[in-house]
Short mmCIF file of N, CA and C and ligand atoms in Angstrom, two decimals:
data_model
loop_
_atom_site.label_atom_id
_atom_site.label_comp_id
_atom_site.label_asym_id
_atom_site.label_seq_id
_atom_site.Cartn_x
_atom_site.Cartn_y
_atom_site.Cartn_z
N MET A 10 99.58 86.62 130.08
CA MET A 10 100.60 87.86 130.27
C MET A 10 99.58 89.01 129.92
N GLN A 11 99.69 89.98 130.68
CA GLN A 11 98.87 91.25 130.14
C GLN A 11 99.62 92.49 130.85
N MET A 12 99.73 93.41 130.12
CA MET A 12 100.39 94.75 130.66
C MET A 12 99.57 95.79 130.51
N GLU A 13 99.52 96.80 131.27
CA GLU A 13 98.58 97.89 131.33
C GLU A 13 99.37 99.27 131.51
N THR A 14 99.06 100.25 130.43
CA THR A 14 99.67 101.53 130.58
C THR A 14 98.46 102.44 130.72
N ASP A 15 98.70 103.77 130.72
CA ASP A 15 97.74 104.76 130.96
C ASP A 15 96.51 104.55 130.23
N ARG A 16 96.72 104.27 128.92
CA ARG A 16 95.61 104.20 127.93
C ARG A 16 95.41 102.87 127.25
N LEU A 17 96.27 101.91 127.54
CA LEU A 17 96.29 100.80 126.74
C LEU A 17 96.42 99.38 127.64
N VAL A 18 95.92 98.34 127.00
CA VAL A 18 96.19 96.99 127.53
C VAL A 18 96.99 96.24 126.45
N LEU A 19 98.01 95.60 126.82
CA LEU A 19 98.75 94.77 125.84
C LEU A 19 98.53 93.29 126.24
N ARG A 20 98.09 92.50 125.38
CA ARG A 20 97.80 91.09 125.67
C ARG A 20 98.15 90.20 124.45
N ARG A 21 98.18 88.83 124.81
CA ARG A 21 98.48 87.94 123.55
C ARG A 21 97.54 88.02 122.53
N ILE A 22 97.94 87.98 121.34
CA ILE A 22 97.13 87.91 120.17
C ILE A 22 96.35 86.46 120.08
N THR A 23 95.14 86.40 119.82
CA THR A 23 94.45 85.15 119.50
C THR A 23 93.82 85.07 118.09
N GLY A 24 93.31 84.10 117.84
CA GLY A 24 92.77 83.74 116.31
C GLY A 24 91.64 84.85 116.27
N ASP A 25 90.91 85.17 117.53
CA ASP A 25 89.79 86.05 117.35
C ASP A 25 90.16 87.46 116.86
N ASP A 26 91.52 87.71 116.98
CA ASP A 26 92.08 89.05 116.73
C ASP A 26 92.45 89.10 115.02
N ARG A 27 92.09 88.02 114.27
CA ARG A 27 92.54 88.00 112.90
C ARG A 27 91.98 89.13 112.02
N PRO A 28 90.73 89.58 112.25
CA PRO A 28 90.17 90.78 111.52
C PRO A 28 90.83 91.96 111.80
N ALA A 29 91.35 92.28 113.00
CA ALA A 29 91.94 93.40 113.27
C ALA A 29 93.34 93.46 112.88
N LEU A 30 93.95 92.23 112.89
CA LEU A 30 95.32 92.11 112.38
C LEU A 30 95.36 92.38 110.94
N ALA A 31 94.36 91.67 110.17
CA ALA A 31 94.38 91.85 108.85
C ALA A 31 94.16 93.28 108.38
N ALA A 32 93.37 93.98 109.25
CA ALA A 32 93.23 95.52 108.83
C ALA A 32 94.54 96.17 108.87
N ILE A 33 95.46 95.78 109.69
CA ILE A 33 96.84 96.36 109.67
C ILE A 33 97.54 95.91 108.69
N LEU A 34 97.80 94.59 108.53
CA LEU A 34 98.78 93.95 107.60
C LEU A 34 98.33 93.95 106.24
N GLN A 35 97.12 94.28 105.93
CA GLN A 35 96.71 94.32 104.57
C GLN A 35 96.43 95.83 104.06
N ASP A 36 96.86 96.78 104.78
CA ASP A 36 96.72 98.15 104.43
C ASP A 36 97.97 98.42 103.76
N SER A 37 97.81 98.99 102.60
CA SER A 37 99.11 99.51 101.87
C SER A 37 99.98 100.42 102.37
N VAL A 38 99.31 101.44 102.87
CA VAL A 38 100.20 102.57 103.55
C VAL A 38 101.00 102.02 104.70
N THR A 39 100.25 101.33 105.61
CA THR A 39 100.87 100.78 106.77
C THR A 39 101.99 99.93 106.53
N MET A 40 101.90 99.31 105.33
CA MET A 40 102.82 98.11 104.96
C MET A 40 103.96 98.54 104.17
N SER A 41 104.20 99.93 103.76
CA SER A 41 104.87 100.29 102.83
C SER A 41 106.50 99.97 103.20
N ALA A 42 106.71 99.87 104.52
CA ALA A 42 108.19 99.70 104.93
C ALA A 42 108.31 98.05 104.89
N TYR A 43 107.23 97.30 104.56
CA TYR A 43 107.39 95.81 104.37
C TYR A 43 107.22 95.28 102.96
N GLU A 44 107.23 96.42 102.03
CA GLU A 44 107.27 95.98 100.66
C GLU A 44 105.68 95.71 100.17
N GLY A 45 104.73 96.33 100.78
CA GLY A 45 103.34 96.27 100.43
C GLY A 45 102.53 95.28 101.42
N PRO A 46 101.23 95.38 101.24
CA PRO A 46 100.20 94.62 101.90
C PRO A 46 100.37 93.14 101.90
N PHE A 47 100.12 92.50 102.99
CA PHE A 47 100.04 90.96 102.97
C PHE A 47 98.85 90.34 102.30
N ALA A 48 99.09 89.26 101.57
CA ALA A 48 98.06 88.33 101.12
C ALA A 48 97.57 87.62 102.36
N ASP A 49 96.26 87.07 102.26
CA ASP A 49 95.48 86.36 103.15
C ASP A 49 96.53 85.37 103.79
N ALA A 50 97.14 84.54 103.00
CA ALA A 50 98.07 83.58 103.51
C ALA A 50 99.19 84.06 104.37
N GLU A 51 99.64 85.20 104.11
CA GLU A 51 100.70 85.87 104.84
C GLU A 51 100.21 86.34 106.18
N VAL A 52 99.03 86.77 106.28
CA VAL A 52 98.45 87.09 107.48
C VAL A 52 98.14 85.97 108.47
N ASP A 53 97.69 84.85 107.77
CA ASP A 53 97.66 83.51 108.60
C ASP A 53 99.07 83.01 109.10
N ALA A 54 100.04 83.30 108.22
CA ALA A 54 101.50 82.85 108.66
C ALA A 54 101.91 83.77 109.77
N TRP A 55 101.71 85.08 109.65
CA TRP A 55 102.07 85.97 110.82
C TRP A 55 101.48 85.60 112.02
N LEU A 56 100.12 85.16 112.11
CA LEU A 56 99.37 85.10 113.24
C LEU A 56 99.98 83.60 113.76
N ALA A 57 100.24 82.74 113.01
CA ALA A 57 100.74 81.48 113.50
C ALA A 57 102.13 81.60 113.96
N ARG A 58 102.97 82.48 113.52
CA ARG A 58 104.34 82.69 113.98
C ARG A 58 104.19 83.20 115.31
N MET A 59 103.36 84.12 115.60
CA MET A 59 103.14 84.95 116.95
C MET A 59 102.78 83.73 118.03
N LEU A 60 101.95 82.87 117.63
CA LEU A 60 101.46 81.77 118.57
C LEU A 60 102.57 80.86 118.86
N THR A 61 103.47 80.59 117.79
CA THR A 61 104.72 79.83 118.05
C THR A 61 105.53 80.40 118.91
N ARG A 62 105.86 81.87 118.74
CA ARG A 62 106.74 82.68 119.58
C ARG A 62 106.21 82.59 121.10
N TYR A 63 104.85 82.70 121.26
CA TYR A 63 104.42 82.74 122.77
C TYR A 63 104.85 81.30 123.32
N GLN A 64 104.63 80.25 122.60
CA GLN A 64 104.99 78.92 123.07
C GLN A 64 106.44 78.75 123.38
N ARG A 65 107.24 79.03 122.41
CA ARG A 65 108.53 78.77 122.29
C ARG A 65 109.42 79.77 123.28
N ASP A 66 109.09 81.07 123.12
CA ASP A 66 109.93 82.12 123.91
C ASP A 66 109.26 82.46 125.14
N GLY A 67 107.95 82.50 125.04
CA GLY A 67 107.19 83.07 126.22
C GLY A 67 106.68 84.59 125.93
N PHE A 68 107.16 84.96 124.83
CA PHE A 68 106.66 86.49 124.51
C PHE A 68 106.64 86.69 123.07
N GLY A 69 106.23 87.74 122.59
CA GLY A 69 106.10 87.99 121.05
C GLY A 69 105.45 89.57 120.85
N MET A 70 104.88 89.62 119.77
CA MET A 70 104.22 90.84 119.46
C MET A 70 102.81 90.62 120.13
N TRP A 71 102.39 91.64 120.89
CA TRP A 71 101.06 91.70 121.63
C TRP A 71 99.94 92.30 120.81
N ALA A 72 98.80 91.93 121.07
CA ALA A 72 97.71 92.87 120.63
C ALA A 72 97.75 94.03 121.58
N VAL A 73 97.62 95.29 120.86
CA VAL A 73 97.51 96.56 121.68
C VAL A 73 96.07 96.96 121.67
N THR A 74 95.39 97.00 122.77
CA THR A 74 93.97 97.51 122.82
C THR A 74 93.85 98.66 123.63
N LEU A 75 92.65 99.43 123.37
CA LEU A 75 92.45 100.51 124.25
C LEU A 75 91.79 99.96 125.45
N ARG A 76 92.09 100.78 126.54
CA ARG A 76 91.58 100.41 127.88
C ARG A 76 90.04 100.67 127.83
N ASP A 77 89.74 101.80 127.17
CA ASP A 77 88.20 102.14 127.19
C ASP A 77 87.38 101.21 126.46
N THR A 78 87.79 100.78 125.24
CA THR A 78 86.89 100.10 124.40
C THR A 78 87.12 98.63 124.26
N CYS A 79 88.36 98.25 124.42
CA CYS A 79 89.06 96.96 124.20
C CYS A 79 89.23 96.79 122.61
N ALA A 80 89.12 97.68 122.05
CA ALA A 80 89.42 97.70 120.40
C ALA A 80 90.85 97.40 120.28
N MET A 81 91.24 96.41 119.33
CA MET A 81 92.73 96.32 119.09
C MET A 81 93.02 97.33 117.94
N ILE A 82 93.92 97.97 118.32
CA ILE A 82 94.48 99.26 117.55
C ILE A 82 95.82 99.00 116.97
N GLY A 83 96.46 98.02 117.31
CA GLY A 83 97.82 97.77 116.84
C GLY A 83 98.46 96.52 117.49
N GLN A 84 99.75 96.26 117.12
CA GLN A 84 100.54 95.32 117.74
C GLN A 84 101.83 95.83 118.13
N CYS A 85 102.34 95.28 119.33
CA CYS A 85 103.65 95.78 119.67
C CYS A 85 104.18 94.88 120.72
N GLY A 86 105.47 94.65 120.67
CA GLY A 86 106.05 93.66 121.70
C GLY A 86 107.46 93.37 121.26
N ILE A 87 107.88 92.23 122.02
CA ILE A 87 109.26 91.90 121.86
C ILE A 87 109.44 90.58 121.18
N THR A 88 110.29 90.48 120.20
CA THR A 88 110.69 89.26 119.50
C THR A 88 112.22 89.17 119.53
N LEU A 89 112.63 87.85 119.22
CA LEU A 89 114.06 87.51 119.04
C LEU A 89 114.28 87.85 117.67
N GLN A 90 115.31 88.31 117.24
CA GLN A 90 115.53 88.77 115.79
C GLN A 90 117.04 88.72 115.42
N ASP A 91 117.26 88.29 114.24
CA ASP A 91 118.70 88.28 113.87
C ASP A 91 119.25 89.74 113.58
N GLN A 92 120.40 90.08 114.05
CA GLN A 92 120.91 91.35 113.78
C GLN A 92 122.37 91.17 113.44
N ALA A 93 122.52 91.05 112.11
CA ALA A 93 123.92 90.77 111.55
C ALA A 93 124.64 89.57 112.23
N GLY A 94 123.83 88.47 112.19
CA GLY A 94 124.34 87.23 112.88
C GLY A 94 124.18 87.12 114.34
N THR A 95 123.67 88.04 114.99
CA THR A 95 123.50 87.90 116.36
C THR A 95 121.90 87.81 116.85
N LYS A 96 121.67 87.04 117.69
CA LYS A 96 120.02 87.05 117.97
C LYS A 96 119.89 88.27 119.08
N VAL A 97 119.19 89.04 118.98
CA VAL A 97 118.77 90.17 119.80
C VAL A 97 117.22 90.35 120.20
N HIS A 98 116.95 91.00 121.22
CA HIS A 98 115.57 91.34 121.65
C HIS A 98 114.99 92.47 120.91
N GLU A 99 114.18 92.54 120.08
CA GLU A 99 113.73 93.74 119.43
C GLU A 99 112.20 94.08 119.74
N VAL A 100 112.09 95.35 119.92
CA VAL A 100 110.78 95.97 119.95
C VAL A 100 110.09 96.24 118.66
N GLY A 101 108.95 95.65 118.30
CA GLY A 101 108.29 95.94 117.15
C GLY A 101 106.94 96.60 117.34
N TYR A 102 106.60 97.38 116.32
CA TYR A 102 105.18 98.13 116.55
C TYR A 102 104.68 98.38 115.04
N LEU A 103 103.43 97.97 115.12
CA LEU A 103 102.56 98.17 113.89
C LEU A 103 101.31 98.57 114.24
N PHE A 104 100.64 99.75 113.93
CA PHE A 104 99.50 100.22 114.37
C PHE A 104 98.45 100.39 113.12
N ASN A 105 97.31 100.29 113.39
CA ASN A 105 96.21 100.66 112.47
C ASN A 105 96.31 102.13 112.24
N ARG A 106 96.26 102.50 111.02
CA ARG A 106 96.42 104.04 110.54
C ARG A 106 95.45 104.92 111.26
N GLU A 107 94.26 104.35 111.58
CA GLU A 107 93.30 105.30 112.16
C GLU A 107 93.89 105.71 113.60
N TYR A 108 94.73 105.05 114.14
CA TYR A 108 95.09 105.34 115.51
C TYR A 108 96.60 105.86 115.46
N TRP A 109 97.13 106.50 114.45
CA TRP A 109 98.53 107.05 114.45
C TRP A 109 98.37 108.33 114.90
N HIS A 110 99.51 108.98 115.33
CA HIS A 110 99.72 110.27 115.76
C HIS A 110 98.89 110.67 117.10
N GLN A 111 98.78 109.73 117.92
CA GLN A 111 98.20 109.99 119.25
C GLN A 111 99.10 109.49 120.30
N GLY A 112 100.27 109.04 119.99
CA GLY A 112 101.28 108.62 120.96
C GLY A 112 101.09 107.14 121.31
N TYR A 113 100.13 106.50 120.75
CA TYR A 113 99.98 104.98 121.31
C TYR A 113 101.12 104.09 121.01
N ALA A 114 101.88 104.33 119.83
CA ALA A 114 102.91 103.34 119.58
C ALA A 114 104.06 103.58 120.62
N THR A 115 104.30 104.92 120.95
CA THR A 115 105.43 105.17 121.70
C THR A 115 104.99 104.68 123.24
N GLU A 116 103.84 104.78 123.59
CA GLU A 116 103.40 104.17 124.90
C GLU A 116 103.46 102.77 125.02
N ALA A 117 103.05 101.94 123.97
CA ALA A 117 103.15 100.70 123.96
C ALA A 117 104.65 100.19 123.74
N ALA A 118 105.46 100.86 123.07
CA ALA A 118 106.91 100.46 122.84
C ALA A 118 107.67 100.73 124.15
N ALA A 119 107.27 101.71 124.91
CA ALA A 119 108.02 101.88 126.25
C ALA A 119 107.57 100.90 127.16
N ALA A 120 106.41 100.45 127.16
CA ALA A 120 106.00 99.29 128.10
C ALA A 120 106.75 98.03 127.66
N SER A 121 106.90 97.67 126.50
CA SER A 121 107.49 96.51 125.91
C SER A 121 108.95 96.54 126.30
N ARG A 122 109.51 97.68 126.07
CA ARG A 122 111.03 97.85 126.38
C ARG A 122 111.29 97.55 128.06
N ASP A 123 110.19 98.20 128.82
CA ASP A 123 110.41 97.93 130.15
C ASP A 123 110.15 96.42 130.64
N PHE A 124 109.24 95.82 129.85
CA PHE A 124 108.95 94.35 130.05
C PHE A 124 110.38 93.55 129.80
N ALA A 125 111.00 93.87 128.63
CA ALA A 125 112.24 93.31 128.40
C ALA A 125 113.39 93.52 129.40
N PHE A 126 113.37 94.64 129.93
CA PHE A 126 114.54 94.84 130.95
C PHE A 126 113.96 94.21 132.30
N ALA A 127 112.75 94.30 132.68
CA ALA A 127 112.29 93.80 134.04
C ALA A 127 112.14 92.27 134.08
N GLU A 128 111.45 91.82 133.05
CA GLU A 128 111.05 90.47 132.98
C GLU A 128 111.79 89.39 132.44
N LEU A 129 112.79 89.99 131.29
CA LEU A 129 113.50 89.12 130.61
C LEU A 129 114.94 89.25 131.01
N GLY A 130 115.27 90.33 131.84
CA GLY A 130 116.47 90.68 132.15
C GLY A 130 117.48 90.99 131.08
N VAL A 131 116.87 91.48 129.99
CA VAL A 131 117.61 91.90 128.72
C VAL A 131 118.43 93.18 129.03
N HIS A 132 119.89 93.14 128.67
CA HIS A 132 120.60 94.42 128.86
C HIS A 132 120.37 95.40 127.86
N THR A 133 120.09 95.00 126.48
CA THR A 133 119.89 96.12 125.50
C THR A 133 118.65 95.61 124.64
N VAL A 134 117.70 96.55 124.45
CA VAL A 134 116.48 96.29 123.65
C VAL A 134 116.93 97.09 122.26
N PHE A 135 116.59 96.48 121.20
CA PHE A 135 116.73 97.17 119.84
C PHE A 135 115.43 97.24 119.18
N ALA A 136 115.63 98.18 118.17
CA ALA A 136 114.51 98.28 117.35
C ALA A 136 115.07 98.48 115.84
N HIS A 137 114.64 97.51 114.96
CA HIS A 137 115.24 97.36 113.56
C HIS A 137 114.32 98.34 112.69
N VAL A 138 114.86 99.33 112.06
CA VAL A 138 114.03 100.41 111.32
C VAL A 138 114.74 100.46 110.01
N ARG A 139 113.64 100.28 109.02
CA ARG A 139 114.19 100.49 107.70
C ARG A 139 114.61 101.85 107.39
N ASP A 140 115.61 102.14 106.62
CA ASP A 140 116.32 103.45 106.57
C ASP A 140 115.31 104.51 106.01
N THR A 141 114.29 104.11 105.50
CA THR A 141 113.21 105.22 104.88
C THR A 141 112.15 105.37 105.96
N ASN A 142 112.02 104.65 107.06
CA ASN A 142 110.90 104.68 107.77
C ASN A 142 111.06 105.81 109.06
N LEU A 143 110.68 106.98 108.74
CA LEU A 143 110.81 108.13 109.76
C LEU A 143 110.05 107.88 111.00
N ALA A 144 108.78 107.57 110.70
CA ALA A 144 107.91 107.59 111.73
C ALA A 144 108.37 106.52 112.81
N SER A 145 108.81 105.44 112.32
CA SER A 145 109.31 104.23 113.26
C SER A 145 110.67 104.74 113.94
N MET A 146 111.44 105.55 113.15
CA MET A 146 112.74 106.03 113.90
C MET A 146 112.36 107.03 115.07
N ASN A 147 111.22 107.80 114.75
CA ASN A 147 110.81 108.66 115.85
C ASN A 147 110.39 107.97 117.11
N VAL A 148 109.68 106.99 116.89
CA VAL A 148 109.11 106.21 118.15
C VAL A 148 110.35 105.59 118.89
N ALA A 149 111.34 105.04 118.05
CA ALA A 149 112.71 104.47 118.71
C ALA A 149 113.36 105.56 119.45
N ILE A 150 113.38 106.76 118.96
CA ILE A 150 114.04 107.86 119.65
C ILE A 150 113.32 108.25 121.02
N ARG A 151 111.96 108.36 120.68
CA ARG A 151 111.09 108.66 121.83
C ARG A 151 111.18 107.74 123.08
N ILE A 152 111.59 106.55 122.86
CA ILE A 152 111.79 105.57 123.85
C ILE A 152 113.17 105.43 124.29
N GLY A 153 113.95 106.39 123.94
CA GLY A 153 115.44 106.57 124.47
C GLY A 153 116.41 105.86 123.77
N MET A 154 116.09 105.45 122.63
CA MET A 154 117.08 104.67 121.67
C MET A 154 117.96 105.52 120.80
N THR A 155 119.14 105.14 120.64
CA THR A 155 120.04 105.82 119.73
C THR A 155 120.48 104.71 118.74
N VAL A 156 121.10 105.10 117.48
CA VAL A 156 121.53 104.35 116.43
C VAL A 156 122.76 103.56 116.93
N ARG A 157 122.71 102.30 116.89
CA ARG A 157 123.91 101.39 117.18
C ARG A 157 124.65 100.98 116.03
N SER A 158 123.99 100.73 114.94
CA SER A 158 124.67 100.02 113.72
C SER A 158 123.68 100.13 112.64
N ARG A 159 124.26 99.77 111.57
CA ARG A 159 123.54 99.54 110.22
C ARG A 159 123.77 98.17 109.85
N PHE A 160 122.64 97.67 109.16
CA PHE A 160 122.67 96.34 108.74
C PHE A 160 121.62 96.20 107.60
N ALA A 161 121.72 95.03 106.88
CA ALA A 161 120.79 94.77 105.70
C ALA A 161 119.94 93.63 106.14
N LYS A 162 118.64 93.84 105.95
CA LYS A 162 117.72 92.79 106.14
C LYS A 162 117.20 92.18 104.87
N HIS A 163 116.95 90.90 104.64
CA HIS A 163 116.45 90.39 103.51
C HIS A 163 115.13 89.86 103.74
N TYR A 164 114.03 90.53 103.11
CA TYR A 164 112.70 90.33 103.42
C TYR A 164 111.94 90.38 102.13
N ARG A 165 111.02 89.28 101.93
CA ARG A 165 110.12 89.26 100.80
C ARG A 165 111.01 89.47 99.55
N GLY A 166 112.12 88.93 99.41
CA GLY A 166 113.00 88.90 98.27
C GLY A 166 113.75 90.34 97.96
N VAL A 167 113.69 91.25 98.94
CA VAL A 167 114.18 92.40 98.79
C VAL A 167 115.39 92.67 99.78
N GLU A 168 116.49 93.29 99.41
CA GLU A 168 117.48 93.56 100.61
C GLU A 168 117.15 95.02 100.96
N MET A 169 116.93 95.07 102.25
CA MET A 169 116.48 96.53 102.88
C MET A 169 117.57 96.99 103.86
N PRO A 170 118.07 98.00 103.57
CA PRO A 170 119.00 98.72 104.46
C PRO A 170 118.27 99.09 105.90
N HIS A 171 118.86 98.65 106.94
CA HIS A 171 118.11 98.95 108.32
C HIS A 171 119.08 99.59 109.24
N LEU A 172 118.62 100.52 110.18
CA LEU A 172 119.37 100.84 111.32
C LEU A 172 118.97 100.19 112.47
N ALA A 173 119.86 99.83 113.39
CA ALA A 173 119.60 99.17 114.52
C ALA A 173 119.76 100.21 115.78
N PHE A 174 118.60 100.52 116.24
CA PHE A 174 118.35 101.51 117.29
C PHE A 174 118.41 100.57 118.63
N GLY A 175 119.12 101.12 119.60
CA GLY A 175 119.27 100.42 120.90
C GLY A 175 118.97 101.32 122.16
N VAL A 176 118.56 100.77 123.24
CA VAL A 176 118.54 101.36 124.55
C VAL A 176 119.01 100.42 125.52
N ASP A 177 119.88 100.86 126.47
CA ASP A 177 120.36 99.88 127.55
C ASP A 177 119.59 100.00 128.79
N ARG A 178 119.45 98.91 129.51
CA ARG A 178 118.82 98.97 130.64
C ARG A 178 119.41 99.82 131.59
N PRO A 179 118.57 100.61 132.42
CA PRO A 179 119.29 101.69 133.23
C PRO A 179 119.87 101.11 134.49
N ALA A 180 120.95 101.57 134.84
CA ALA A 180 121.69 101.05 136.12
C ALA A 180 120.77 101.19 137.29
N THR A 181 120.73 100.16 138.22
CA THR A 181 119.88 100.32 139.37
C THR A 181 120.75 100.64 140.60
C1 COA B 215 105.48 103.25 113.26
C2 COA B 215 104.20 103.80 113.77
C3 COA B 215 103.56 102.67 114.74
C4 COA B 215 104.34 105.23 114.31
O1 COA B 215 103.10 105.71 114.54
P1 COA B 215 102.95 107.32 115.07
O2 COA B 215 101.61 107.50 115.33
O3 COA B 215 103.81 107.98 114.28
O4 COA B 215 103.61 107.12 116.47
P2 COA B 215 102.88 107.31 118.07
O5 COA B 215 101.68 106.57 118.12
O6 COA B 215 103.97 107.15 119.01
O7 COA B 215 102.43 108.81 117.85
C5 COA B 215 103.34 109.96 118.01
C6 COA B 215 102.72 111.19 117.53
O8 COA B 215 101.54 111.28 118.36
C7 COA B 215 101.65 112.69 119.02
N1 COA B 215 100.81 112.70 120.26
C8 COA B 215 99.59 113.02 120.33
N2 COA B 215 99.23 112.72 121.62
C9 COA B 215 100.24 112.25 122.24
C10 COA B 215 100.31 111.81 123.49
N3 COA B 215 99.26 111.74 124.39
N4 COA B 215 101.61 111.13 124.02
C11 COA B 215 102.56 111.14 123.09
N5 COA B 215 102.51 111.66 121.79
C12 COA B 215 101.14 112.06 121.36
C13 COA B 215 103.21 112.97 118.95
O9 COA B 215 103.38 114.45 119.14
C14 COA B 215 103.44 112.47 117.70
O10 COA B 215 103.08 113.27 116.56
P3 COA B 215 103.71 113.26 115.13
O11 COA B 215 102.98 112.00 114.50
O12 COA B 215 103.10 114.60 114.39
O13 COA B 215 105.16 113.00 115.26
C15 COA B 215 103.26 103.66 112.51
O14 COA B 215 103.70 104.76 111.65
C16 COA B 215 103.01 102.53 111.91
O15 COA B 215 102.29 101.71 112.27
N6 COA B 215 103.69 102.22 110.70
C17 COA B 215 103.50 101.07 109.98
C18 COA B 215 104.32 99.96 110.44
C19 COA B 215 105.80 100.18 110.64
O16 COA B 215 106.45 100.70 109.66
N7 COA B 215 106.24 99.89 111.98
C20 COA B 215 107.70 99.93 112.21
C21 COA B 215 108.54 98.84 111.50
S1 COA B 215 110.15 99.05 112.02
#
């Protein structure tokens, strides 16, 4: 699986991406919505979980790379997530801080949304955003999402209020 946008290539994450992955997951500013940076073992577990998702679901968070240099600048993609007791298709995005504020997350999230509609036949794609994460809300809004509900996520021992943003597949 590989997707291309104007500036980006989205492809499966591999073990070779671990350093680029760690640069994202171990940065304290980037990980503030996740209660702080990951330890090495948490990075390994994240990588293993993505490989399992590819095998089990056929999709997951992908490596986002620059078309020009092939550098991995972030991760974005679709995962199955629990939303107040229901499994939904969620678009996720986490980018290396050096590449924020250039529209890359929005470009990758829009491509992931369209993949879910076109390839997975999903009716509604969601984004789960912690209620303090304004940058993430703005990406959701930029890809056409509106707030559908509120719910709490329990992650790393903390209860985190979240907004469920959603966008419906356009009628054809
Ligand atoms: C969420 C996250 C990916 C958003 O990153 P971001 O840089 O704000 O979003 P984008 O890459 O879409 O960039 C949008 C910005 O680029 C600007 N921009 C510049 N060139 C652009 C272009 N060619 N196209 C679109 N926007 C462009 C936009 O005006 C916007 O500016 P702003 O930051 O002043 O609002 C980033 O904050 C992050 O990785 N956070 C940590 C992980 C996280 O919390 N993930 C979400 C969990 S729910």
